[in-house]
Short mmCIF file of C-alpha atoms in Angstrom, two decimals:
data_model
loop_
_atom_site.label_atom_id
_atom_site.label_comp_id
_atom_site.label_asym_id
_atom_site.label_seq_id
_atom_site.Cartn_x
_atom_site.Cartn_y
_atom_site.Cartn_z
CA MET T 4 0.11 -0.16 0.18
CA GLU T 5 2.66 2.14 0.74
CA ARG T 6 4.58 1.48 -2.51
CA LEU T 7 1.23 2.29 -4.38
CA VAL T 8 0.69 5.78 -2.54
CA SER T 9 4.66 6.51 -3.22
CA TYR T 10 4.13 5.76 -6.85
CA LEU T 11 1.22 7.99 -7.04
CA VAL T 12 2.93 10.94 -5.15
CA TYR T 13 5.76 10.27 -7.79
CA PHE T 14 3.32 10.50 -10.78
CA ILE T 15 1.37 13.56 -9.67
CA SER T 16 4.46 15.44 -8.62
CA LEU T 17 5.66 14.67 -12.38
CA ILE T 18 2.68 15.82 -14.01
CA LEU T 19 2.61 18.77 -11.94
CA LEU T 20 6.41 19.46 -12.61
CA ILE T 21 5.93 18.98 -16.46
CA SER T 22 3.03 21.15 -16.56
CA PHE T 23 4.44 23.90 -14.66
CA SER T 24 7.68 23.50 -16.66
CA ILE T 25 5.41 23.84 -19.58
CA ILE T 26 3.67 27.31 -18.33
CA PHE T 27 6.96 28.61 -17.61
CA LEU T 28 8.53 28.25 -20.92
CA THR T 29 6.16 29.21 -22.69
CA GLU T 30 5.31 32.62 -20.70
CA ASN T 31 8.83 33.70 -20.47
CA SER T 32 10.21 32.83 -23.85
CA ASN T 33 9.44 33.48 -27.60
CA ILE T 34 9.67 29.72 -28.17
CA VAL T 35 6.16 29.79 -29.47
CA SER T 36 6.61 32.51 -31.67
CA LYS T 37 9.66 31.07 -33.35
CA LEU T 38 8.29 27.23 -34.08
CA TYR T 39 4.88 28.46 -35.13
CA LYS T 40 4.25 31.99 -36.42
CA ASN T 41 5.19 30.88 -40.12
CA ASP T 42 3.26 27.78 -40.16
CA ILE T 43 -0.09 29.79 -38.95
CA ILE T 44 0.60 32.90 -41.27
CA ASN T 45 0.90 30.18 -44.23
CA SER T 46 -1.91 28.22 -43.17
CA ILE T 47 -4.23 31.36 -42.94
CA GLN T 48 -2.92 32.37 -46.37
CA LYS T 49 -3.08 29.54 -48.08
CA ASN T 50 -6.75 28.40 -47.06
CA SER T 51 -8.31 32.02 -47.15
CA ALA T 52 -5.90 33.73 -50.01
CA LEU T 53 -5.80 36.84 -47.52
CA THR T 54 -2.09 38.59 -46.48
CA TYR T 55 -2.00 37.55 -42.60
CA ASP T 56 0.59 38.62 -40.17
CA PHE T 57 1.38 39.28 -37.20
CA LYS T 58 4.55 40.60 -35.43
CA LYS T 59 4.88 38.41 -32.58
CA LEU T 60 3.06 35.10 -30.87
CA SER T 61 3.15 34.81 -27.07
CA VAL T 62 0.98 32.70 -24.60
CA GLN T 63 -0.70 33.89 -21.34
CA TRP T 64 -2.14 31.07 -18.74
CA THR T 65 -5.07 31.59 -17.05
CA GLY T 66 -4.97 28.13 -14.33
CA LEU T 67 -4.99 25.28 -17.06
CA ASP T 68 -6.27 27.29 -19.78
CA PRO T 69 -3.69 28.87 -22.32
CA SER T 70 -4.40 32.37 -24.14
CA LEU T 71 -2.45 32.94 -27.43
CA ILE T 72 -1.34 36.55 -27.45
CA PHE T 73 -1.17 38.08 -31.70
CA GLU T 74 0.72 41.12 -31.47
CA GLU T 75 0.45 44.06 -34.01
CA VAL T 76 -2.04 41.75 -36.21
CA SER T 77 -2.93 42.43 -39.85
CA LEU T 78 -5.51 41.33 -42.75
CA HIS T 79 -6.10 42.34 -46.03
CA ASN T 80 -6.41 41.42 -49.81
CA GLU T 81 -2.58 42.87 -51.27
CA LYS T 82 -3.57 42.10 -54.45
CA ALA T 83 -6.80 43.86 -54.28
CA LYS T 84 -5.77 46.68 -51.85
CA GLN T 85 -8.38 45.97 -49.46
CA HIS T 86 -8.29 46.24 -46.00
CA TYR T 87 -9.91 43.99 -43.92
CA LEU T 88 -8.35 44.07 -40.43
CA ASP T 89 -5.32 45.31 -37.94
CA SER T 90 -5.00 45.51 -34.42
CA GLU T 91 -2.77 46.30 -31.72
CA LYS T 92 -3.41 42.86 -30.12
CA LEU T 93 -5.85 39.91 -30.82
CA VAL T 94 -5.99 37.42 -27.57
CA ILE T 95 -7.80 34.12 -28.34
CA LYS T 96 -8.45 32.00 -24.90
CA ILE T 97 -8.47 28.00 -25.54
CA ASN T 98 -10.62 25.61 -23.44
CA LEU T 99 -7.92 23.26 -23.12
CA PHE T 100 -9.95 20.29 -21.64
CA LYS T 101 -12.68 20.57 -24.69
CA SER T 102 -9.84 20.66 -26.81
CA LEU T 103 -8.04 17.92 -25.81
CA SER T 104 -11.40 15.74 -25.79
CA GLU T 105 -12.24 17.26 -29.50
CA LEU T 106 -8.62 16.78 -30.56
CA SER T 107 -9.22 20.47 -31.97
CA ILE T 108 -8.43 24.04 -31.01
CA ILE T 109 -11.59 25.23 -29.12
CA PRO T 110 -11.45 28.73 -28.63
CA GLU T 111 -13.83 30.55 -25.40
CA GLU T 112 -12.99 34.05 -25.72
CA VAL T 113 -11.39 36.26 -28.86
CA ASN T 114 -10.94 39.70 -27.96
CA LEU T 115 -9.51 42.45 -30.47
CA VAL T 116 -7.68 45.24 -28.82
CA LYS T 117 -7.50 48.74 -30.20
CA SER T 118 -8.54 47.50 -33.68
CA ASN T 119 -9.89 49.00 -37.14
CA ILE T 120 -11.71 46.64 -38.73
CA ASP T 121 -13.80 47.27 -42.37
CA LEU T 122 -17.09 45.42 -42.48
CA VAL T 123 -19.90 44.77 -45.33
CA PHE T 124 -23.38 44.79 -44.95
CA ASP T 125 -26.20 43.80 -47.44
CA THR T 126 -29.29 41.81 -47.56
CA ASN T 127 -27.73 38.80 -46.70
CA GLY T 128 -25.79 39.56 -43.89
CA ILE T 129 -22.40 41.15 -42.55
CA PHE T 130 -19.34 40.00 -43.68
CA ILE T 131 -15.66 40.52 -43.41
CA LYS T 132 -14.26 39.26 -46.26
CA ASP T 133 -16.43 35.95 -47.42
CA TYR T 134 -17.19 35.34 -44.01
CA ASN T 135 -20.95 36.33 -42.70
CA PHE T 136 -21.53 36.82 -38.98
CA LEU T 137 -24.93 36.04 -39.17
CA SER T 138 -24.92 32.74 -40.93
CA THR T 139 -26.30 30.11 -39.07
CA ASN T 140 -24.61 27.05 -41.51
CA LYS T 141 -22.43 25.19 -40.36
CA ASP T 142 -19.26 23.46 -41.78
CA ILE T 143 -18.55 19.98 -40.89
CA ASN T 144 -14.64 20.34 -41.08
CA LYS T 145 -14.54 23.10 -38.59
CA PRO T 146 -14.47 22.70 -34.61
CA ASN T 147 -18.15 22.56 -33.13
CA VAL T 148 -17.78 25.87 -31.17
CA ASN T 149 -21.14 26.08 -29.34
CA SER T 150 -20.44 28.45 -26.53
CA ILE T 151 -17.88 31.45 -27.55
CA LYS T 152 -17.35 35.25 -26.03
CA TYR T 153 -16.32 37.92 -28.60
CA ARG T 154 -14.81 41.12 -27.29
CA ILE T 155 -13.92 44.26 -29.00
CA SER T 156 -11.78 46.84 -26.95
CA ASP T 157 -11.24 50.45 -27.72
CA SER T 158 -11.80 50.04 -31.59
CA ASN T 159 -13.00 51.41 -34.59
CA ILE T 160 -15.41 49.80 -37.15
CA ARG T 161 -16.31 50.71 -40.23
CA VAL T 162 -18.99 49.01 -42.07
CA PHE T 163 -20.06 49.90 -45.64
CA ASP T 164 -24.13 49.62 -46.52
CA LYS T 165 -23.93 48.26 -49.95
CA ILE T 166 -28.03 48.45 -49.93
CA ASN T 167 -27.18 52.06 -49.79
CA SER T 168 -24.01 52.95 -50.99
CA HIS T 169 -23.01 54.36 -47.39
CA SER T 170 -20.24 53.69 -45.08
CA HIS T 171 -20.96 54.13 -41.22
CA ASP T 172 -18.21 54.30 -38.68
CA LEU T 173 -18.38 53.18 -35.49
CA ILE T 174 -15.59 55.01 -33.05
CA ASN T 175 -14.07 54.10 -29.95
CA ILE T 176 -16.36 50.99 -29.67
CA ASN T 177 -16.27 48.82 -27.01
CA MET T 178 -18.69 45.22 -27.44
CA VAL T 179 -19.33 42.22 -25.81
CA ILE T 180 -20.92 39.31 -27.63
CA ILE T 181 -21.93 36.40 -25.89
CA LYS T 182 -22.96 33.11 -28.26
CA GLN T 183 -24.64 30.24 -27.16
CA ASN T 184 -25.47 27.92 -29.85
CA ASP T 185 -27.99 30.00 -32.10
CA ASP T 186 -28.94 32.48 -29.15
CA ILE T 187 -27.10 35.99 -29.06
CA GLU T 188 -26.07 38.67 -26.72
CA LEU T 189 -24.60 41.81 -27.55
CA PHE T 190 -23.65 44.63 -25.34
CA THR T 191 -21.98 48.01 -27.11
CA THR T 192 -20.94 51.42 -26.50
CA PHE T 193 -19.48 53.59 -29.38
CA ASN T 194 -19.14 57.16 -30.70
CA HIS T 195 -20.74 58.35 -33.97
CA GLN T 196 -18.80 60.41 -35.42
CA SER T 197 -16.80 62.44 -32.07
CA SER T 198 -16.34 61.95 -28.86
CA LYS T 199 -19.62 63.95 -27.76
CA GLU T 200 -21.95 61.46 -29.77
CA ILE T 201 -22.56 58.27 -27.57
CA ILE T 202 -24.65 55.51 -28.51
CA HIS T 203 -25.45 52.52 -26.31
CA LEU T 204 -26.81 49.34 -27.79
CA ALA T 205 -28.45 46.14 -26.23
CA SER T 206 -29.80 43.63 -27.83
CA SER T 207 -30.63 39.78 -27.06
CA PHE T 208 -31.39 37.61 -30.07
CA SER T 209 -31.84 34.22 -32.15
CA ILE T 210 -30.50 33.38 -35.98
CA HIS T 211 -32.67 30.46 -37.54
CA ASN T 212 -32.28 30.42 -40.97
CA ASN T 213 -30.42 33.69 -41.67
CA LYS T 214 -33.50 34.93 -39.94
CA ILE T 215 -33.19 37.17 -36.56
CA ASN T 216 -35.40 37.21 -33.65
CA GLY T 217 -35.45 38.83 -30.41
CA LYS T 218 -35.20 42.38 -28.79
CA VAL T 219 -33.20 45.43 -28.71
CA TYR T 220 -32.84 48.58 -26.72
CA SER T 221 -30.61 51.95 -27.58
CA GLN T 222 -29.76 54.91 -26.21
CA GLY T 223 -28.50 57.79 -28.10
CA VAL T 224 -27.01 61.09 -26.58
CA ASN T 225 -25.83 64.16 -28.90
CA ILE T 226 -26.26 62.40 -32.25
CA ASN T 227 -25.72 64.52 -35.54
CA ILE T 228 -27.10 63.22 -38.61
CA ASN T 229 -25.64 65.31 -41.54
CA ASP T 230 -26.50 62.67 -44.24
CA PRO T 231 -29.94 63.26 -44.79
CA VAL T 232 -32.73 60.47 -44.03
CA HIS T 233 -34.82 59.79 -46.57
CA PHE T 234 -38.63 59.67 -45.55
CA TYR T 235 -41.80 58.98 -47.64
CA LYS T 236 -40.88 59.74 -51.22
CA ASN T 237 -38.89 62.83 -51.83
CA ILE T 238 -38.86 63.95 -48.38
CA SER T 239 -35.68 63.73 -46.50
CA ALA T 240 -34.47 65.15 -42.68
CA THR T 241 -30.97 66.24 -40.87
CA PHE T 242 -30.77 65.86 -37.46
CA ASN T 243 -28.52 68.39 -35.15
CA LYS T 244 -28.09 67.11 -31.13
CA LEU T 245 -30.39 64.00 -31.26
CA ASN T 246 -31.35 62.41 -28.08
CA TYR T 247 -33.36 59.05 -28.20
CA ILE T 248 -34.12 56.02 -26.20
CA PHE T 249 -36.23 53.03 -28.01
CA TRP T 250 -36.63 49.48 -27.06
CA ALA T 251 -38.12 47.10 -29.98
CA GLU T 252 -38.68 43.87 -31.07
CA ILE T 253 -36.90 41.93 -33.83
CA SER T 254 -39.29 39.35 -36.12
CA ASP T 255 -37.54 38.07 -39.26
CA ASN T 256 -35.14 40.83 -39.50
CA ASN T 257 -37.48 43.45 -38.95
CA ILE T 258 -38.04 45.64 -36.47
CA ILE T 259 -41.33 46.09 -34.57
CA ASN T 260 -43.00 47.07 -31.62
CA ILE T 261 -40.82 50.31 -31.51
CA HIS T 262 -41.22 52.45 -28.34
CA GLY T 263 -39.52 55.52 -26.80
CA ASN T 264 -38.76 58.98 -27.08
CA PHE T 265 -36.49 61.45 -28.46
CA GLY T 266 -35.36 65.21 -28.62
CA VAL T 267 -33.60 67.04 -31.09
CA ALA T 268 -32.13 70.70 -30.90
CA GLU T 269 -32.39 71.29 -34.58
CA SER T 270 -34.08 69.40 -37.59
CA ILE T 271 -34.28 70.06 -41.37
CA LEU T 272 -37.15 68.27 -43.13
CA SER T 273 -36.64 68.85 -46.93
CA ASN T 274 -38.38 68.42 -49.85
CA ASN T 275 -35.71 67.01 -52.51
CA LEU T 276 -38.24 67.87 -55.35
CA THR T 277 -38.92 71.42 -54.67
CA LYS T 278 -35.89 72.63 -52.85
CA ASP T 279 -38.37 73.42 -49.64
CA HIS T 280 -37.26 72.75 -46.16
CA ILE T 281 -38.89 73.45 -42.85
CA ILE T 282 -36.62 74.02 -39.76
CA PHE T 283 -37.71 72.76 -36.22
CA ASN T 284 -35.95 73.57 -33.54
CA LYS T 285 -36.38 72.04 -29.71
CA PHE T 286 -38.70 69.71 -30.67
CA ASN T 287 -39.46 66.66 -28.63
CA SER T 288 -41.69 63.77 -28.84
#
């Protein structure tokens, strides 16, 4: 019995020693970056026809879960001169036990820090390159990630609206997206055009067959809308210092049952045919 106990103590000590050695070595040296940097870059470029690069790869451990930290990340199409992403830091937290059980890397959390991201919006979804964030189609060749958290910190996002041929800039954005199967929770705060224009957004929704259903809440402070918003036929409007609060339901990609209120310091209502316009000052509803 004593011999069995001593063997168990020796075995556990050996495992702990190896584990601590791996953690110490990967956290305090650039061996991971030297061994795997080129392989990662070549693999991504081979599968996506994109130019992907990063300056350094390091590993940080939280308990027994490692985080892969990519520094100065760039993703673009060199031939088309199309930018998709550059980031000061990309952090991917790995679920070690799930990864070992499925023999594939299973991310638990992805965090983009101080990034510039270009997205495209059309009737089919929101895209970065060919990846659709709103698609529920599953690739059987990819690991099954049922639960994951995405973070975007201190970043800027440009969304090109293909439908209206217009770009929207989300400045200084901080966002958390929690995905559980097809159910998603989203919380974000960002600036519209300047640091004084603040938008808060929270939403809980699900995606089935590329259809979104759920609820959304938003609040805007000091929002300036200089590009005309088009209403019935040839009527358009601009807004200066718009404050609003609204909550609504989303059904099959359509916003319904909208409730809320708004106030605006100045709004100009224009007839695009006659060029006549009406100015509203300090209007509340």
